[in-house]
């Protein structure tokens, strides 16, 4: 496993928190654009891995050189999975804004924001933790 | 206006959850199995080839997309190496969903502490620190 600096995804989550907070305090037209932008960021994380998102690259080039080396590296797959979970929330919110269901959109953004701020602050990964519950609900694993 | 309320609620929920996790994570609490087969028998049936420790066994449930599982594996494997009679058994939850259900495992990582006879005595959800594991091993119910 080629590990990544665990502070990178947390920086990305901090940026996500800021964007989603801005979404909630912005008028719907602005909020729609910001949510679309955040959805695009999540999509880039799913497609390329969180370390290759614009925020991941910013962390690597601008912030990490100023920090001491990380105590240990982490697997990039869990943060990548979390980006997919975030993308689902962002798309629900975007659809809400585009159809005028602003409250639904704001609630979806609220959930995404809770996940993002917990990830940034304490490294908690909501999507990762949901994975086991999803397995239990889905039933027997395909390989038995 | 509702956006600001949702933002405030989201931040409050995150703060409360973070405090809850800080309290619960890695904390070993008593957990007694129902009368009948021991936890070890249940584990050994599902995972043939697993070896029980002569003094205690640390059974770790892990899953994919679980960064704390890796940390836990390192800690438990290290303790098992350095403590006589203590074995570490790691179980992939996805491959053993029936075990996950019968042992009521809801999160990964979950660490079960089994005594010399294979009875479950303590369990902890979330990644335990090394000193928490050592304290759990010297807990009276385990050391007996």
Tab-separated table of N, CA, C and O in Angstrom, chain A residues 8-87:
chain	number	residue	atom	x	y	z
A	8	UNK	N	-3.657	15.209	4.733
A	8	UNK	CA	-4.161	15.696	3.449
A	8	UNK	C	-5.675	15.600	3.349
A	8	UNK	O	-6.355	16.601	3.087
A	9	UNK	N	-6.237	14.389	3.542
A	9	UNK	CA	-7.710	14.284	3.494
A	9	UNK	C	-8.403	15.149	4.534
A	9	UNK	O	-9.510	15.637	4.298
A	10	UNK	N	-7.755	15.353	5.659
A	10	UNK	CA	-8.391	16.178	6.678
A	10	UNK	C	-8.383	17.649	6.267
A	10	UNK	O	-9.337	18.387	6.545
A	11	UNK	N	-7.334	18.071	5.564
A	11	UNK	CA	-7.337	19.429	5.017
A	11	UNK	C	-8.452	19.561	3.986
A	11	UNK	O	-9.186	20.549	3.970
A	12	UNK	N	-8.576	18.563	3.125
A	12	UNK	CA	-9.652	18.575	2.131
A	12	UNK	C	-11.005	18.660	2.823
A	12	UNK	O	-11.894	19.403	2.379
A	13	UNK	N	-11.168	17.920	3.910
A	13	UNK	CA	-12.433	17.953	4.650
A	13	UNK	C	-12.677	19.337	5.254
A	13	UNK	O	-13.817	19.785	5.343
A	14	UNK	N	-11.607	20.018	5.666
A	14	UNK	CA	-11.758	21.367	6.216
A	14	UNK	C	-12.244	22.329	5.135
A	14	UNK	O	-13.119	23.175	5.391
A	15	UNK	N	-11.694	22.192	3.935
A	15	UNK	CA	-12.149	23.029	2.818
A	15	UNK	C	-13.610	22.721	2.508
A	15	UNK	O	-14.427	23.630	2.296
A	16	UNK	N	-13.958	21.417	2.518
A	16	UNK	CA	-15.350	21.016	2.292
A	16	UNK	C	-16.267	21.662	3.321
A	16	UNK	O	-17.345	22.169	2.982
A	17	UNK	N	-15.835	21.644	4.583
A	17	UNK	CA	-16.637	22.260	5.649
A	17	UNK	C	-16.884	23.723	5.347
A	17	UNK	O	-18.028	24.215	5.475
A	18	UNK	N	-15.832	24.428	4.922
A	18	UNK	CA	-15.981	25.857	4.632
A	18	UNK	C	-16.941	26.079	3.465
A	18	UNK	O	-17.805	26.967	3.513
A	19	UNK	N	-16.807	25.283	2.417
A	19	UNK	CA	-17.685	25.432	1.249
A	19	UNK	C	-19.137	25.153	1.642
A	19	UNK	O	-20.048	25.912	1.296
A	20	UNK	N	-19.366	24.070	2.400
A	20	UNK	CA	-20.741	23.711	2.761
A	20	UNK	C	-21.347	24.734	3.724
A	20	UNK	O	-22.544	25.014	3.661
A	21	UNK	N	-20.539	25.286	4.614
A	21	UNK	CA	-21.041	26.346	5.490
A	21	UNK	C	-21.449	27.550	4.648
A	21	UNK	O	-22.502	28.173	4.884
A	22	UNK	N	-20.626	27.883	3.645
A	22	UNK	CA	-20.961	28.999	2.765
A	22	UNK	C	-22.269	28.720	2.021
A	22	UNK	O	-23.102	29.616	1.841
A	23	UNK	N	-22.449	27.447	1.609
A	23	UNK	CA	-23.691	27.073	0.930
A	23	UNK	C	-24.895	27.386	1.801
A	23	UNK	O	-25.892	27.955	1.342
A	24	UNK	N	-24.800	27.050	3.089
A	24	UNK	CA	-25.958	27.194	3.975
A	24	UNK	C	-26.297	28.649	4.256
A	24	UNK	O	-27.447	28.970	4.561
A	25	UNK	N	-25.321	29.543	4.184
A	25	UNK	CA	-25.617	30.947	4.487
A	25	UNK	C	-25.771	31.787	3.227
A	25	UNK	O	-25.911	33.014	3.311
A	26	UNK	N	-25.747	31.143	2.068
A	26	UNK	CA	-25.856	31.883	0.805
A	26	UNK	C	-27.278	31.815	0.257
A	26	UNK	O	-28.000	30.870	0.541
A	27	UNK	N	-27.662	32.816	-0.568
A	27	UNK	CA	-28.960	32.711	-1.241
A	27	UNK	C	-28.942	31.540	-2.221
A	27	UNK	O	-27.879	31.128	-2.680
A	28	UNK	N	-30.111	30.978	-2.523
A	28	UNK	CA	-30.191	29.727	-3.299
A	28	UNK	C	-29.387	29.738	-4.600
A	28	UNK	O	-28.793	28.724	-4.958
A	29	UNK	N	-29.363	30.862	-5.295
A	29	UNK	CA	-28.643	30.883	-6.575
A	29	UNK	C	-27.154	30.636	-6.364
A	29	UNK	O	-26.525	29.836	-7.076
A	30	UNK	N	-26.576	31.337	-5.377
A	30	UNK	CA	-25.158	31.152	-5.063
A	30	UNK	C	-24.918	29.758	-4.513
A	30	UNK	O	-23.949	29.076	-4.863
A	31	UNK	N	-25.837	29.320	-3.631
A	31	UNK	CA	-25.704	28.006	-3.013
A	31	UNK	C	-25.649	26.907	-4.071
A	31	UNK	O	-24.872	25.957	-3.963
A	32	UNK	N	-26.477	27.050	-5.100
A	32	UNK	CA	-26.510	26.043	-6.155
A	32	UNK	C	-25.157	25.923	-6.825
A	32	UNK	O	-24.663	24.817	-7.069
A	33	UNK	N	-24.555	27.046	-7.131
A	33	UNK	CA	-23.243	27.030	-7.793
A	33	UNK	C	-22.205	26.396	-6.874
A	33	UNK	O	-21.385	25.574	-7.307
A	34	UNK	N	-22.210	26.782	-5.598
A	34	UNK	CA	-21.233	26.238	-4.651
A	34	UNK	C	-21.406	24.730	-4.476
A	34	UNK	O	-20.424	23.988	-4.384
A	35	UNK	N	-22.658	24.265	-4.398
A	35	UNK	CA	-22.901	22.830	-4.254
A	35	UNK	C	-22.423	22.084	-5.488
A	35	UNK	O	-21.847	20.994	-5.396
A	36	UNK	N	-22.663	22.676	-6.653
A	36	UNK	CA	-22.192	22.044	-7.889
A	36	UNK	C	-20.669	21.947	-7.869
A	36	UNK	O	-20.090	20.927	-8.262
A	37	UNK	N	-20.019	23.004	-7.401
A	37	UNK	CA	-18.555	22.999	-7.292
A	37	UNK	C	-18.091	21.910	-6.333
A	37	UNK	O	-17.164	21.151	-6.623
A	38	UNK	N	-18.753	21.807	-5.177
A	38	UNK	CA	-18.363	20.787	-4.191
A	38	UNK	C	-18.601	19.396	-4.741
A	38	UNK	O	-17.807	18.482	-4.508
A	39	UNK	N	-19.697	19.211	-5.472
A	39	UNK	CA	-19.962	17.899	-6.085
A	39	UNK	C	-18.850	17.558	-7.062
A	39	UNK	O	-18.392	16.411	-7.130
A	40	UNK	N	-18.398	18.549	-7.822
A	40	UNK	CA	-17.293	18.302	-8.762
A	40	UNK	C	-16.020	17.927	-8.006
A	40	UNK	O	-15.269	17.045	-8.433
A	41	UNK	N	-15.771	18.591	-6.879
A	41	UNK	CA	-14.592	18.246	-6.070
A	41	UNK	C	-14.690	16.814	-5.548
A	41	UNK	O	-13.724	16.056	-5.592
A	42	UNK	N	-15.866	16.444	-5.035
A	42	UNK	CA	-16.048	15.067	-4.569
A	42	UNK	C	-15.815	14.081	-5.712
A	42	UNK	O	-15.169	13.056	-5.556
A	43	UNK	N	-16.372	14.407	-6.885
A	43	UNK	CA	-16.236	13.505	-8.031
A	43	UNK	C	-14.767	13.330	-8.406
A	43	UNK	O	-14.334	12.226	-8.766
A	44	UNK	N	-13.988	14.410	-8.318
A	44	UNK	CA	-12.561	14.290	-8.633
A	44	UNK	C	-11.871	13.403	-7.609
A	44	UNK	O	-10.963	12.641	-7.930
A	45	UNK	N	-12.338	13.469	-6.354
A	45	UNK	CA	-11.768	12.611	-5.323
A	45	UNK	C	-12.065	11.145	-5.557
A	45	UNK	O	-11.222	10.277	-5.351
A	46	UNK	N	-13.282	10.860	-6.015
A	46	UNK	CA	-13.664	9.479	-6.305
A	46	UNK	C	-12.859	8.955	-7.492
A	46	UNK	O	-12.347	7.841	-7.485
A	47	UNK	N	-12.738	9.802	-8.519
A	47	UNK	CA	-12.093	9.358	-9.761
A	47	UNK	C	-10.584	9.226	-9.601
A	47	UNK	O	-9.978	8.288	-10.119
A	48	UNK	N	-9.966	10.159	-8.884
A	48	UNK	CA	-8.506	10.248	-8.869
A	48	UNK	C	-7.889	9.907	-7.525
A	48	UNK	O	-6.680	9.778	-7.426
A	49	UNK	N	-8.724	9.772	-6.487
A	49	UNK	CA	-8.170	9.647	-5.142
A	49	UNK	C	-8.046	11.021	-4.522
A	49	UNK	O	-7.749	12.006	-5.202
A	50	UNK	N	-8.259	11.086	-3.200
A	50	UNK	CA	-8.367	12.392	-2.561
A	50	UNK	C	-7.067	13.174	-2.648
A	50	UNK	O	-7.077	14.414	-2.636
A	51	UNK	N	-5.927	12.425	-2.776
A	51	UNK	CA	-4.655	13.143	-2.816
A	51	UNK	C	-4.459	13.894	-4.127
A	51	UNK	O	-3.595	14.779	-4.220
A	52	UNK	N	-5.273	13.574	-5.174
A	52	UNK	CA	-5.121	14.254	-6.462
A	52	UNK	C	-6.236	15.243	-6.733
A	52	UNK	O	-6.355	15.771	-7.836
A	53	UNK	N	-7.075	15.512	-5.758
A	53	UNK	CA	-8.054	16.585	-5.898
A	53	UNK	C	-7.301	17.919	-5.845
A	53	UNK	O	-6.154	17.970	-5.401
A	54	UNK	N	-7.941	19.001	-6.292
A	54	UNK	CA	-7.284	20.309	-6.173
A	54	UNK	C	-6.839	20.613	-4.743
A	54	UNK	O	-5.736	21.126	-4.524
A	55	UNK	N	-7.675	20.277	-3.757
A	55	UNK	CA	-7.286	20.535	-2.369
A	55	UNK	C	-6.149	19.623	-1.945
A	55	UNK	O	-5.257	20.046	-1.200
A	56	UNK	N	-6.165	18.372	-2.422
A	56	UNK	CA	-5.074	17.455	-2.106
A	56	UNK	C	-3.750	17.958	-2.654
A	56	UNK	O	-2.713	17.893	-1.992
A	57	UNK	N	-3.798	18.448	-3.882
A	57	UNK	CA	-2.583	18.995	-4.499
A	57	UNK	C	-2.134	20.251	-3.765
A	57	UNK	O	-0.932	20.458	-3.538
A	58	UNK	N	-3.075	21.097	-3.377
A	58	UNK	CA	-2.729	22.303	-2.629
A	58	UNK	C	-2.050	21.926	-1.318
A	58	UNK	O	-1.058	22.537	-0.913
A	59	UNK	N	-2.576	20.891	-0.658
A	59	UNK	CA	-1.965	20.440	0.603
A	59	UNK	C	-0.522	20.012	0.367
A	59	UNK	O	0.383	20.400	1.108
A	60	UNK	N	-0.328	19.231	-0.690
A	60	UNK	CA	1.004	18.667	-0.931
A	60	UNK	C	2.017	19.736	-1.281
A	60	UNK	O	3.169	19.681	-0.870
A	61	UNK	N	1.586	20.735	-2.065
A	61	UNK	CA	2.555	21.726	-2.542
A	61	UNK	C	2.708	22.906	-1.598
A	61	UNK	O	3.797	23.457	-1.481
A	62	UNK	N	1.645	23.293	-0.926
A	62	UNK	CA	1.707	24.525	-0.142
A	62	UNK	C	1.817	24.292	1.360
A	62	UNK	O	2.451	25.064	2.068
A	63	UNK	N	1.158	23.245	1.847
A	63	UNK	CA	1.047	23.111	3.309
A	63	UNK	C	2.018	22.080	3.870
A	63	UNK	O	2.707	22.343	4.853
A	64	UNK	N	2.046	20.915	3.246
A	64	UNK	CA	2.877	19.851	3.823
A	64	UNK	C	4.347	20.229	3.943
A	64	UNK	O	4.995	19.844	4.921
A	65	UNK	N	4.925	20.963	2.960
A	65	UNK	CA	6.328	21.350	3.131
A	65	UNK	C	6.583	22.149	4.411
A	65	UNK	O	7.706	22.172	4.898
A	66	UNK	N	5.551	22.775	4.952
A	66	UNK	CA	5.731	23.571	6.161
A	66	UNK	C	5.527	22.757	7.429
A	66	UNK	O	5.694	23.267	8.530
A	67	UNK	N	5.134	21.490	7.273
A	67	UNK	CA	4.850	20.664	8.441
A	67	UNK	C	5.958	19.640	8.656
A	67	UNK	O	6.701	19.312	7.740
A	68	UNK	N	6.036	19.142	9.890
A	68	UNK	CA	6.911	18.004	10.160
A	68	UNK	C	6.359	16.785	9.423
A	68	UNK	O	5.166	16.723	9.126
A	69	UNK	N	7.208	15.813	9.089
A	69	UNK	CA	6.713	14.612	8.400
A	69	UNK	C	5.640	13.910	9.229
A	69	UNK	O	5.647	14.008	10.454
A	70	UNK	N	4.712	13.222	8.571
A	70	UNK	CA	3.637	12.573	9.336
A	70	UNK	C	4.171	11.417	10.165
A	70	UNK	O	5.164	10.796	9.811
A	71	UNK	N	3.511	11.142	11.290
A	71	UNK	CA	3.924	10.032	12.155
A	71	UNK	C	3.802	8.712	11.411
A	71	UNK	O	4.636	7.822	11.544
A	72	UNK	N	2.727	8.559	10.642
A	72	UNK	CA	2.598	7.384	9.798
A	72	UNK	C	1.715	7.723	8.596
A	72	UNK	O	1.006	8.723	8.601
A	73	UNK	N	1.770	6.858	7.583
A	73	UNK	CA	0.958	7.067	6.381
A	73	UNK	C	-0.317	6.233	6.488
A	73	UNK	O	-0.355	5.232	7.198
A	74	UNK	N	-1.352	6.646	5.760
A	74	UNK	CA	-2.586	5.884	5.796
A	74	UNK	C	-2.981	5.418	4.391
A	74	UNK	O	-2.545	5.957	3.373
A	75	UNK	N	-3.833	4.420	4.374
A	75	UNK	CA	-4.389	3.851	3.149
A	75	UNK	C	-5.270	4.916	2.486
A	75	UNK	O	-6.148	5.490	3.152
A	76	UNK	N	-5.091	5.197	1.206
A	76	UNK	CA	-5.920	6.222	0.567
A	76	UNK	C	-7.336	5.767	0.232
A	76	UNK	O	-8.163	6.596	-0.169
A	77	UNK	N	-7.619	4.463	0.401
A	77	UNK	CA	-8.948	3.997	0.012
A	77	UNK	C	-10.082	4.494	0.899
A	77	UNK	O	-11.135	4.883	0.385
A	78	UNK	N	-9.942	4.472	2.218
A	78	UNK	CA	-11.057	4.991	3.021
A	78	UNK	C	-11.424	6.438	2.691
A	78	UNK	O	-12.618	6.724	2.508
A	79	UNK	N	-10.477	7.374	2.603
A	79	UNK	CA	-10.882	8.740	2.236
A	79	UNK	C	-11.531	8.800	0.861
A	79	UNK	O	-12.425	9.615	0.624
A	80	UNK	N	-11.102	7.940	-0.038
A	80	UNK	CA	-11.687	7.931	-1.375
A	80	UNK	C	-13.139	7.483	-1.310
A	80	UNK	O	-14.017	8.035	-1.979
A	81	UNK	N	-13.412	6.471	-0.478
A	81	UNK	CA	-14.777	6.003	-0.276
A	81	UNK	C	-15.613	7.110	0.342
A	81	UNK	O	-16.775	7.313	-0.037
A	82	UNK	N	-15.034	7.846	1.287
A	82	UNK	CA	-15.754	8.944	1.923
A	82	UNK	C	-16.126	10.012	0.902
A	82	UNK	O	-17.183	10.640	1.006
A	83	UNK	N	-15.265	10.249	-0.094
A	83	UNK	CA	-15.573	11.211	-1.141
A	83	UNK	C	-16.817	10.764	-1.915
A	83	UNK	O	-17.650	11.588	-2.323
A	84	UNK	N	-16.954	9.440	-2.111
A	84	UNK	CA	-18.126	8.924	-2.824
A	84	UNK	C	-19.395	9.178	-2.014
A	84	UNK	O	-20.436	9.558	-2.562
A	85	UNK	N	-19.298	8.968	-0.704
A	85	UNK	CA	-20.456	9.237	0.160
A	85	UNK	C	-20.807	10.712	0.104
A	85	UNK	O	-21.975	11.096	-0.010
A	86	UNK	N	-19.786	11.569	0.164
A	86	UNK	CA	-20.006	13.016	0.065
A	86	UNK	C	-20.654	13.388	-1.252
A	86	UNK	O	-21.537	14.257	-1.296
A	87	UNK	N	-20.220	12.726	-2.320
A	87	UNK	CA	-20.780	13.026	-3.650
A	87	UNK	C	-22.286	12.745	-3.673
A	87	UNK	O	-23.059	13.527	-4.237
